[in-house]
Amino acid sequence: MAENGEEKLLAVARHIAKTLGQNDSMADDILQIFSNFDGRFSREKLSENMVDDNNPRGCAALDRDLHSLDRQISQYVALDHPIWSHTADSSAFLDAIDDLIRTVRDWSPMAADKSVGACLARADDLMQQAMFRVENEFRSLMDRGAESFELSRNNHESTGNLSFDSDDDNGENEEGLPHIGADLDHQIPVAQPVTDYDIIIDALPSGTINDLHEISKRMIAAGFGKECSHVYSTCRREFLEESMSRLGLQKLSIDEVQKMPWQELEDEIDRWIKAANVALRILFPSERRLCDRVFFGFSSAADLSFMEVCRGSTTQLLNFADAIAIGSRSPERLFKVLDVFETLRDLMPEFDSVFSDQYCLVLRNKAITIWKRLGEAIRGIFMELENLIRRDPAKAAVPGGGLHPITRYMAWVMELLESNLEMKSKIYRDSALCSVFMMNNGRYIVQKVNDSELESLLGDGWIRKHTAKVRQYCTNYQRSSWNKILGTLKLDNSSLASNATLNSMKEKIKSFNSQFEDVCKAQSSWVVFDEQLREELRISVSRLLLPAYRNFIGRLQCIPEIGRNADRLIRYGPEDIEGRINELFEGGRK
């Protein structure tokens, strides 16, 4: 190796002399300078091979290196079994590729020399063979690795509490949530149920990822980065598209979506919402993480590969939303279009974080454009609804003075709105907060009906009915929030002098203090938007709680054993209770 290194050094010196020397005299001068600088650069050694460019002795060292590398690489290229099935073989193969890359890099500055150029052409042919085989190995590792599948939390710890089962007919579990998973058989591993999206899919084992990373480094260094990216993206794209299919999402063109019967389209929208959430919050971030690991240190290759992997599935999701946006603006579509709009709106942070690089900019911009288009569609549906009412001719009389079709149709839309709100209220785990949500929205709807032409269309009966519903929501809120606290203030008729009564009342006031503080703390961020309703609700809670509280602390203070130490037990005076209640429903603004 030392001898080869010296020959390379001499060859570089000869090349410099010949390149800079415009004539024989100048070349001789350069040779003299080299020989004076280092004894190894004698005129005899340096002059050797400078007379005839076609003399093959000029790349003797290169020729010997290539002959050795050809022998090493060819034996692996010819293997009839995967090289990466044996660690020793894969390591030796990568070492040989490293040597070939290094040799080409070292000799490339002298490529103008005909003899060196001929050797480099041989090196290029050998590199092509090595890259062809290593590309196949890369693909084989991707395919074999995809058969292994695991789910892990963001902290990369095992999630033994997740159960796995096979896929069912409609791609959903018993809670209506999509299954997550894929393999080559029909026994698809899934997580049941998906209650949050803080999940990372490791679709390839860690060891396989490391092997892919080592291969990608060599392919990029050898100038085959695009080929590596293409193989990677092709394999992962197939996995991702299969996962999307398992989520129940069909590959539909915009034209096919628009031609679907509305009832079928409603079901397809429900499937799209589930698939979009899983894709943007689980699948795409997992693919981003995998790309970054395989192409670690090569951000451009990682970004390009990720875009190629996700482009098809993302376009499929966005094209469906676009078809909804540019479709019919019939009023009965309003709430489903709203669902698609809200889903895309809620996923915008995911689009921004996952598709943050330059290659994915077009996908991110497309998502924003379609989201805005959905907003325009919603406004268009409302305008169509208004025009439908205004265009209805006043000449046609309803037989017997009965219910006008427009009134029935408007009432139907409001019923849909209520139903939609009730479904959304189930998102809240706290029943009291659920009641506040329905109270806010119910009051808003009643006010808007009162202030518009809808009042005459829907009639006083509809308004009375829905005003009563708002009152019922207020009652439900009080029961959920305050009935338990009120129970701690309940007094019995036993003698005040008994020890049992004394201990019981001490425990009751402690329980009241704790529960009252917890409710006020939990509800400090809740909001009631309508000022009148907010004030009515505060008054109602105060009237419910304060009389019982005054009665309880009055009786507590009458107990001789407590009377002098009552201040240590009674944390709140009646004015304090009323003051805390009056701070509620401001949404944390105070």
mmCIF file of C-alpha atoms in Angstrom, residues 2 11-12 32 114 126 178 194 263 279 480 514-515 530 562 570:
data_model
loop_
_atom_site.group_PDB
_atom_site.id
_atom_site.type_symbol
_atom_site.label_atom_id
_atom_site.label_comp_id
_atom_site.label_asym_id
_atom_site.label_seq_id
_atom_site.Cartn_x
_atom_site.Cartn_y
_atom_site.Cartn_z
ATOM 1 C CA ALA A 2 2.911 2.386 0.752
ATOM 2 C CA ALA A 11 1.597 10.482 -10.846
ATOM 3 C CA VAL A 12 -0.014 13.619 -9.421
ATOM 4 C CA GLN A 32 13.464 20.736 -11.279
ATOM 5 C CA LYS A 114 -5.365 9.180 -21.582
ATOM 6 C CA LEU A 126 -17.078 -1.583 -12.043
ATOM 7 C CA PRO A 178 -59.801 2.954 11.810
ATOM 8 C CA VAL A 194 -56.972 4.597 18.427
ATOM 9 C CA GLN A 263 -75.947 8.971 0.419
ATOM 10 C CA ALA A 279 -52.495 9.801 7.534
ATOM 11 C CA SER A 480 -73.551 17.957 36.835
ATOM 12 C CA SER A 514 -62.111 20.894 48.489
ATOM 13 C CA GLN A 515 -64.882 20.262 45.955
ATOM 14 C CA ASP A 530 -74.146 35.680 25.831
ATOM 15 C CA ILE A 562 -66.375 24.393 67.168
ATOM 16 C CA ILE A 570 -64.816 27.730 57.332
#
